[in-house]
mmCIF file of C-alpha atoms in Angstrom:
data_model
loop_
_atom_site.group_PDB
_atom_site.id
_atom_site.type_symbol
_atom_site.label_atom_id
_atom_site.label_comp_id
_atom_site.label_asym_id
_atom_site.label_seq_id
_atom_site.Cartn_x
_atom_site.Cartn_y
_atom_site.Cartn_z
ATOM 1 C CA UNK V 889 -27.949 -54.534 49.663
ATOM 2 C CA UNK V 890 -30.931 -55.762 48.958
ATOM 3 C CA UNK V 891 -31.094 -59.838 49.425
ATOM 4 C CA UNK V 892 -33.063 -61.033 46.786
ATOM 5 C CA UNK V 893 -33.408 -64.446 49.001
ATOM 6 C CA UNK V 894 -32.293 -66.627 52.279
ATOM 7 C CA UNK V 895 -29.676 -67.882 49.312
ATOM 8 C CA UNK V 896 -28.025 -63.698 49.352
ATOM 9 C CA UNK V 897 -27.761 -64.135 53.467
ATOM 10 C CA UNK V 898 -26.508 -66.823 53.704
ATOM 11 C CA UNK V 899 -24.560 -67.880 50.704
ATOM 12 C CA UNK V 900 -23.050 -70.413 48.212
ATOM 13 C CA UNK V 901 -21.495 -73.971 49.444
ATOM 14 C CA UNK V 902 -18.049 -73.778 50.008
ATOM 15 C CA UNK V 903 -15.084 -74.268 51.519
ATOM 16 C CA UNK V 904 -14.538 -71.652 54.039
ATOM 17 C CA UNK V 905 -15.053 -69.420 57.510
ATOM 18 C CA UNK V 906 -16.763 -66.448 54.840
ATOM 19 C CA UNK V 907 -18.668 -65.876 52.529
ATOM 20 C CA UNK V 908 -17.078 -62.777 51.452
ATOM 21 C CA UNK V 909 -13.832 -63.306 52.326
ATOM 22 C CA UNK V 910 -13.885 -66.545 50.663
ATOM 23 C CA UNK V 911 -16.755 -67.938 48.502
ATOM 24 C CA UNK V 912 -15.850 -64.455 47.168
ATOM 25 C CA UNK V 913 -12.710 -64.617 46.464
ATOM 26 C CA UNK V 914 -12.899 -67.821 45.565
ATOM 27 C CA UNK V 915 -15.416 -66.553 41.858
ATOM 28 C CA UNK V 916 -13.569 -63.297 41.457
ATOM 29 C CA UNK V 917 -10.375 -66.089 41.111
ATOM 30 C CA UNK V 918 -11.915 -67.955 39.078
ATOM 31 C CA UNK V 919 -13.399 -65.451 37.074
ATOM 32 C CA UNK V 920 -9.603 -63.673 36.243
ATOM 33 C CA UNK V 921 -8.263 -67.641 34.926
ATOM 34 C CA UNK V 922 -11.924 -67.772 33.456
ATOM 35 C CA UNK V 923 -11.391 -64.191 31.005
ATOM 36 C CA UNK V 924 -7.012 -65.254 31.041
ATOM 37 C CA UNK V 925 -8.302 -68.430 28.980
ATOM 38 C CA UNK V 926 -6.046 -70.414 30.820
ATOM 39 C CA UNK V 927 -3.434 -71.492 33.358
ATOM 40 C CA UNK V 928 -1.357 -68.051 33.964
ATOM 41 C CA UNK V 929 3.232 -68.545 34.808
ATOM 42 C CA UNK V 930 2.633 -65.835 38.012
ATOM 43 C CA UNK V 931 -0.057 -64.420 39.734
ATOM 44 C CA UNK V 932 0.395 -60.938 41.837
ATOM 45 C CA UNK V 933 -2.648 -60.423 44.193
ATOM 46 C CA UNK V 934 -3.026 -56.807 46.372
ATOM 47 C CA UNK V 935 -5.391 -56.869 49.243
ATOM 48 C CA UNK V 936 -6.877 -53.904 49.761
ATOM 49 C CA UNK V 937 -8.904 -52.399 53.650
ATOM 50 C CA UNK V 938 -10.210 -55.636 55.031
ATOM 51 C CA UNK V 939 -9.000 -58.272 52.565
ATOM 52 C CA UNK V 940 -5.081 -56.784 53.293
ATOM 53 C CA UNK V 941 -6.691 -56.976 57.056
ATOM 54 C CA UNK V 942 -8.368 -60.655 57.286
ATOM 55 C CA UNK V 943 -7.283 -62.301 54.176
ATOM 56 C CA UNK V 944 -4.997 -64.835 56.473
ATOM 57 C CA UNK V 945 -7.718 -65.468 59.337
ATOM 58 C CA UNK V 946 -10.234 -66.340 56.668
ATOM 59 C CA UNK V 947 -8.423 -67.959 53.653
ATOM 60 C CA UNK V 948 -8.795 -64.970 51.072
ATOM 61 C CA UNK V 949 -5.264 -66.134 49.813
ATOM 62 C CA UNK V 950 -6.747 -69.729 49.279
ATOM 63 C CA UNK V 951 -9.233 -68.809 48.197
ATOM 64 C CA UNK V 952 -8.637 -66.502 45.354
ATOM 65 C CA UNK V 953 -6.243 -68.895 43.949
ATOM 66 C CA UNK V 954 -7.839 -71.961 44.216
ATOM 67 C CA UNK V 955 -10.127 -69.659 41.987
ATOM 68 C CA UNK V 956 -7.692 -69.156 39.271
ATOM 69 C CA UNK V 957 -7.268 -72.573 39.515
ATOM 70 C CA UNK V 958 -10.924 -72.950 38.076
ATOM 71 C CA UNK V 959 -12.017 -73.999 41.975
ATOM 72 C CA UNK V 960 -15.548 -73.819 42.311
ATOM 73 C CA UNK V 961 -16.465 -72.062 46.170
ATOM 74 C CA UNK V 962 -17.496 -75.831 47.680
ATOM 75 C CA UNK V 963 -14.030 -78.091 45.986
ATOM 76 C CA UNK V 964 -12.244 -79.494 49.120
ATOM 77 C CA UNK V 965 -8.577 -78.637 47.869
ATOM 78 C CA UNK V 966 -9.882 -75.336 48.416
ATOM 79 C CA UNK V 967 -7.130 -75.218 51.625
ATOM 80 C CA UNK V 968 -4.413 -76.744 49.630
ATOM 81 C CA UNK V 969 -4.502 -74.647 46.626
ATOM 82 C CA UNK V 970 -0.948 -72.479 47.498
ATOM 83 C CA UNK V 971 1.076 -76.065 47.574
ATOM 84 C CA UNK V 972 -0.779 -77.277 43.826
ATOM 85 C CA UNK V 973 0.167 -73.713 42.393
ATOM 86 C CA UNK V 974 3.309 -74.648 43.552
ATOM 87 C CA UNK V 975 3.609 -77.975 41.631
ATOM 88 C CA UNK V 976 1.732 -76.470 38.702
ATOM 89 C CA UNK V 977 4.476 -74.219 38.366
ATOM 90 C CA UNK V 978 2.591 -71.153 38.703
ATOM 91 C CA UNK V 979 3.870 -68.268 40.598
ATOM 92 C CA UNK V 980 1.896 -66.796 42.796
ATOM 93 C CA UNK V 981 3.215 -62.978 44.462
ATOM 94 C CA UNK V 982 0.509 -61.565 47.712
ATOM 95 C CA UNK V 983 0.754 -57.687 48.035
ATOM 96 C CA UNK V 984 -0.947 -56.349 50.668
ATOM 97 C CA UNK V 985 -2.174 -52.756 50.444
ATOM 98 C CA UNK V 986 -2.837 -50.845 54.159
ATOM 99 C CA UNK V 987 -2.766 -46.990 52.654
ATOM 100 C CA UNK V 988 -4.607 -47.448 49.110
ATOM 101 C CA UNK V 989 -8.145 -46.371 50.631
ATOM 102 C CA UNK V 990 -10.844 -48.318 47.855
ATOM 103 C CA UNK V 991 -14.921 -47.477 47.501
ATOM 104 C CA UNK V 992 -15.051 -51.138 48.958
ATOM 105 C CA UNK V 993 -13.632 -52.753 51.703
ATOM 106 C CA UNK V 994 -13.527 -55.885 50.156
ATOM 107 C CA UNK V 995 -11.267 -55.526 47.247
ATOM 108 C CA UNK V 996 -8.770 -56.879 45.337
ATOM 109 C CA UNK V 997 -6.857 -56.270 41.897
ATOM 110 C CA UNK V 998 -5.418 -59.621 40.108
ATOM 111 C CA UNK V 999 -2.023 -59.141 37.801
ATOM 112 C CA UNK V 1000 -2.477 -62.481 35.638
ATOM 113 C CA UNK V 1001 0.210 -63.284 33.303
ATOM 114 C CA UNK V 1002 2.412 -65.607 30.421
ATOM 115 C CA UNK V 1003 4.589 -65.669 28.156
ATOM 116 C CA UNK V 1004 2.795 -64.138 25.113
ATOM 117 C CA UNK V 1005 -0.023 -61.932 27.597
ATOM 118 C CA UNK V 1006 -1.086 -60.513 30.611
ATOM 119 C CA UNK V 1007 -4.989 -59.491 32.341
ATOM 120 C CA UNK V 1008 -5.087 -57.201 35.224
ATOM 121 C CA UNK V 1009 -8.747 -57.086 37.114
ATOM 122 C CA UNK V 1010 -10.334 -55.662 40.268
ATOM 123 C CA UNK V 1011 -13.053 -56.716 41.581
ATOM 124 C CA UNK V 1012 -15.043 -56.554 44.811
ATOM 125 C CA UNK V 1013 -16.815 -59.410 47.430
ATOM 126 C CA UNK V 1014 -20.005 -57.587 48.231
ATOM 127 C CA UNK V 1015 -21.176 -60.772 50.895
ATOM 128 C CA UNK V 1016 -23.466 -63.554 50.517
ATOM 129 C CA UNK V 1017 -20.438 -65.052 48.172
ATOM 130 C CA UNK V 1018 -21.538 -61.850 45.612
ATOM 131 C CA UNK V 1019 -19.158 -59.904 43.340
ATOM 132 C CA UNK V 1020 -18.768 -57.135 41.008
ATOM 133 C CA UNK V 1021 -15.913 -57.438 38.373
ATOM 134 C CA UNK V 1022 -15.117 -52.979 38.139
ATOM 135 C CA UNK V 1023 -12.110 -52.385 36.258
ATOM 136 C CA UNK V 1024 -10.455 -55.637 33.647
ATOM 137 C CA UNK V 1025 -7.876 -53.877 31.306
ATOM 138 C CA UNK V 1026 -8.333 -50.418 32.599
ATOM 139 C CA UNK V 1027 -11.684 -50.618 31.741
ATOM 140 C CA UNK V 1028 -14.375 -49.899 33.723
ATOM 141 C CA UNK V 1029 -17.236 -51.783 33.986
ATOM 142 C CA UNK V 1030 -19.408 -53.704 35.936
ATOM 143 C CA UNK V 1031 -19.675 -57.843 35.921
ATOM 144 C CA UNK V 1032 -21.117 -60.160 38.388
ATOM 145 C CA UNK V 1033 -20.600 -63.885 37.448
ATOM 146 C CA UNK V 1034 -23.728 -65.063 37.637
ATOM 147 C CA UNK V 1035 -25.337 -64.661 33.747
ATOM 148 C CA UNK V 1036 -23.588 -65.941 30.586
ATOM 149 C CA UNK V 1037 -22.138 -62.784 28.945
ATOM 150 C CA UNK V 1038 -19.923 -61.722 26.800
ATOM 151 C CA UNK V 1039 -17.078 -59.095 26.407
ATOM 152 C CA UNK V 1040 -16.732 -56.921 23.092
ATOM 153 C CA UNK V 1041 -13.223 -55.180 22.666
ATOM 154 C CA UNK V 1042 -13.542 -53.227 19.734
ATOM 155 C CA UNK V 1043 -12.795 -49.824 18.223
ATOM 156 C CA UNK V 1044 -14.819 -46.967 19.289
ATOM 157 C CA UNK V 1045 -16.599 -46.962 15.485
ATOM 158 C CA UNK V 1046 -20.434 -45.733 14.807
ATOM 159 C CA UNK V 1047 -22.944 -49.110 14.318
ATOM 160 C CA UNK V 1048 -20.874 -51.639 16.548
ATOM 161 C CA UNK V 1049 -23.262 -51.898 19.370
ATOM 162 C CA UNK V 1050 -26.794 -51.815 16.389
ATOM 163 C CA UNK V 1051 -24.219 -54.894 14.880
ATOM 164 C CA UNK V 1052 -23.393 -56.420 18.046
ATOM 165 C CA UNK V 1053 -26.980 -56.111 18.905
ATOM 166 C CA UNK V 1054 -28.175 -57.353 15.741
ATOM 167 C CA UNK V 1055 -26.455 -61.063 16.236
ATOM 168 C CA UNK V 1056 -27.910 -61.498 19.555
ATOM 169 C CA UNK V 1057 -31.700 -60.882 18.117
ATOM 170 C CA UNK V 1058 -31.162 -62.853 15.523
ATOM 171 C CA UNK V 1059 -30.435 -65.937 17.918
ATOM 172 C CA UNK V 1060 -33.094 -64.101 20.431
ATOM 173 C CA UNK V 1061 -30.372 -63.767 23.542
ATOM 174 C CA UNK V 1062 -32.620 -61.220 26.195
ATOM 175 C CA UNK V 1063 -29.443 -59.111 27.345
ATOM 176 C CA UNK V 1064 -30.199 -58.777 31.160
ATOM 177 C CA UNK V 1065 -27.413 -56.258 31.496
ATOM 178 C CA UNK V 1066 -25.423 -54.068 29.110
ATOM 179 C CA UNK V 1067 -22.778 -51.493 29.507
ATOM 180 C CA UNK V 1068 -19.955 -49.713 27.455
ATOM 181 C CA UNK V 1069 -16.847 -48.227 28.254
ATOM 182 C CA UNK V 1070 -14.273 -46.258 26.207
ATOM 183 C CA UNK V 1071 -10.806 -44.536 26.662
ATOM 184 C CA UNK V 1072 -11.497 -42.185 24.434
ATOM 185 C CA UNK V 1073 -13.759 -41.119 21.416
ATOM 186 C CA UNK V 1074 -12.659 -43.346 18.692
ATOM 187 C CA UNK V 1075 -9.898 -45.621 20.589
ATOM 188 C CA UNK V 1076 -10.156 -48.758 22.207
ATOM 189 C CA UNK V 1077 -13.700 -50.018 24.031
ATOM 190 C CA UNK V 1078 -15.115 -52.417 25.205
ATOM 191 C CA UNK V 1079 -18.977 -53.907 25.791
ATOM 192 C CA UNK V 1080 -20.034 -56.064 28.978
ATOM 193 C CA UNK V 1081 -22.999 -57.544 28.288
ATOM 194 C CA UNK V 1082 -25.028 -60.208 30.177
ATOM 195 C CA UNK V 1083 -28.079 -62.419 29.273
ATOM 196 C CA UNK V 1084 -30.545 -64.229 30.035
ATOM 197 C CA UNK V 1085 -29.956 -67.538 28.082
ATOM 198 C CA UNK V 1086 -26.665 -70.023 26.842
ATOM 199 C CA UNK V 1087 -24.707 -68.305 24.097
ATOM 200 C CA UNK V 1088 -23.203 -70.818 21.537
ATOM 201 C CA UNK V 1089 -19.655 -70.553 19.936
ATOM 202 C CA UNK V 1090 -21.506 -69.666 16.507
ATOM 203 C CA UNK V 1091 -22.904 -66.632 18.174
ATOM 204 C CA UNK V 1092 -19.029 -65.239 18.733
ATOM 205 C CA UNK V 1093 -17.696 -66.705 15.431
ATOM 206 C CA UNK V 1094 -20.136 -63.450 14.147
ATOM 207 C CA UNK V 1095 -19.972 -61.424 16.134
ATOM 208 C CA UNK V 1096 -15.905 -61.896 15.676
ATOM 209 C CA UNK V 1097 -16.078 -61.179 12.268
ATOM 210 C CA UNK V 1098 -18.046 -58.224 12.909
ATOM 211 C CA UNK V 1099 -16.151 -54.777 11.609
ATOM 212 C CA UNK V 1100 -14.039 -53.082 14.331
ATOM 213 C CA UNK V 1101 -14.659 -55.831 17.034
ATOM 214 C CA UNK V 1102 -10.608 -57.266 18.298
ATOM 215 C CA UNK V 1103 -11.351 -59.570 20.355
ATOM 216 C CA UNK V 1104 -15.147 -61.630 22.425
ATOM 217 C CA UNK V 1105 -14.379 -63.074 26.152
ATOM 218 C CA UNK V 1106 -16.990 -65.603 26.883
ATOM 219 C CA UNK V 1107 -18.194 -66.106 30.581
ATOM 220 C CA UNK V 1108 -18.096 -70.321 31.548
ATOM 221 C CA UNK V 1109 -21.592 -70.621 31.981
#
């Protein structure tokens, strides 16, 4: 892994013993909360690899739930997040997957549910508090959560990508990372776009109005 600075090695200010097992886990949980858009009624959290073996000792469980409660990595409420989630009426279920081998040892799958909404996310903690979201509702992707970003769900039709990037260009938003994934030709697809500047709501509104765009999700900055 290539580190960009000493901060990447030391990791962020955090509550907990490990940047990868605690800070990274909290960030994954918070991204899941952001993408879900509100407090879920139920969360099923599946730990794999190193997470499955050490989650209690390293506080990965309380960190993930803290993130789901929208706590930052240095929030002093994180050690009490399981109790807080129970008080707020969130049903938390942990599943330990010891037989499935994943590509990265620090892997977690989070399934969030509400009365009319479900979300399934797979994330990895890659060290120093850095994370990657590698799957969202069965779409393969790469989302770091480090930059302003939008996820655009759309029909896989000619011209949609051009239309979306034209809106970004009109607002002088510079794209740092972009990828498109789809289930099949002509079916549902998803764009992941990370930019260098703050994304105004007007940008989101214009993209939502585009033909064949079904949903736009903005990451909290």
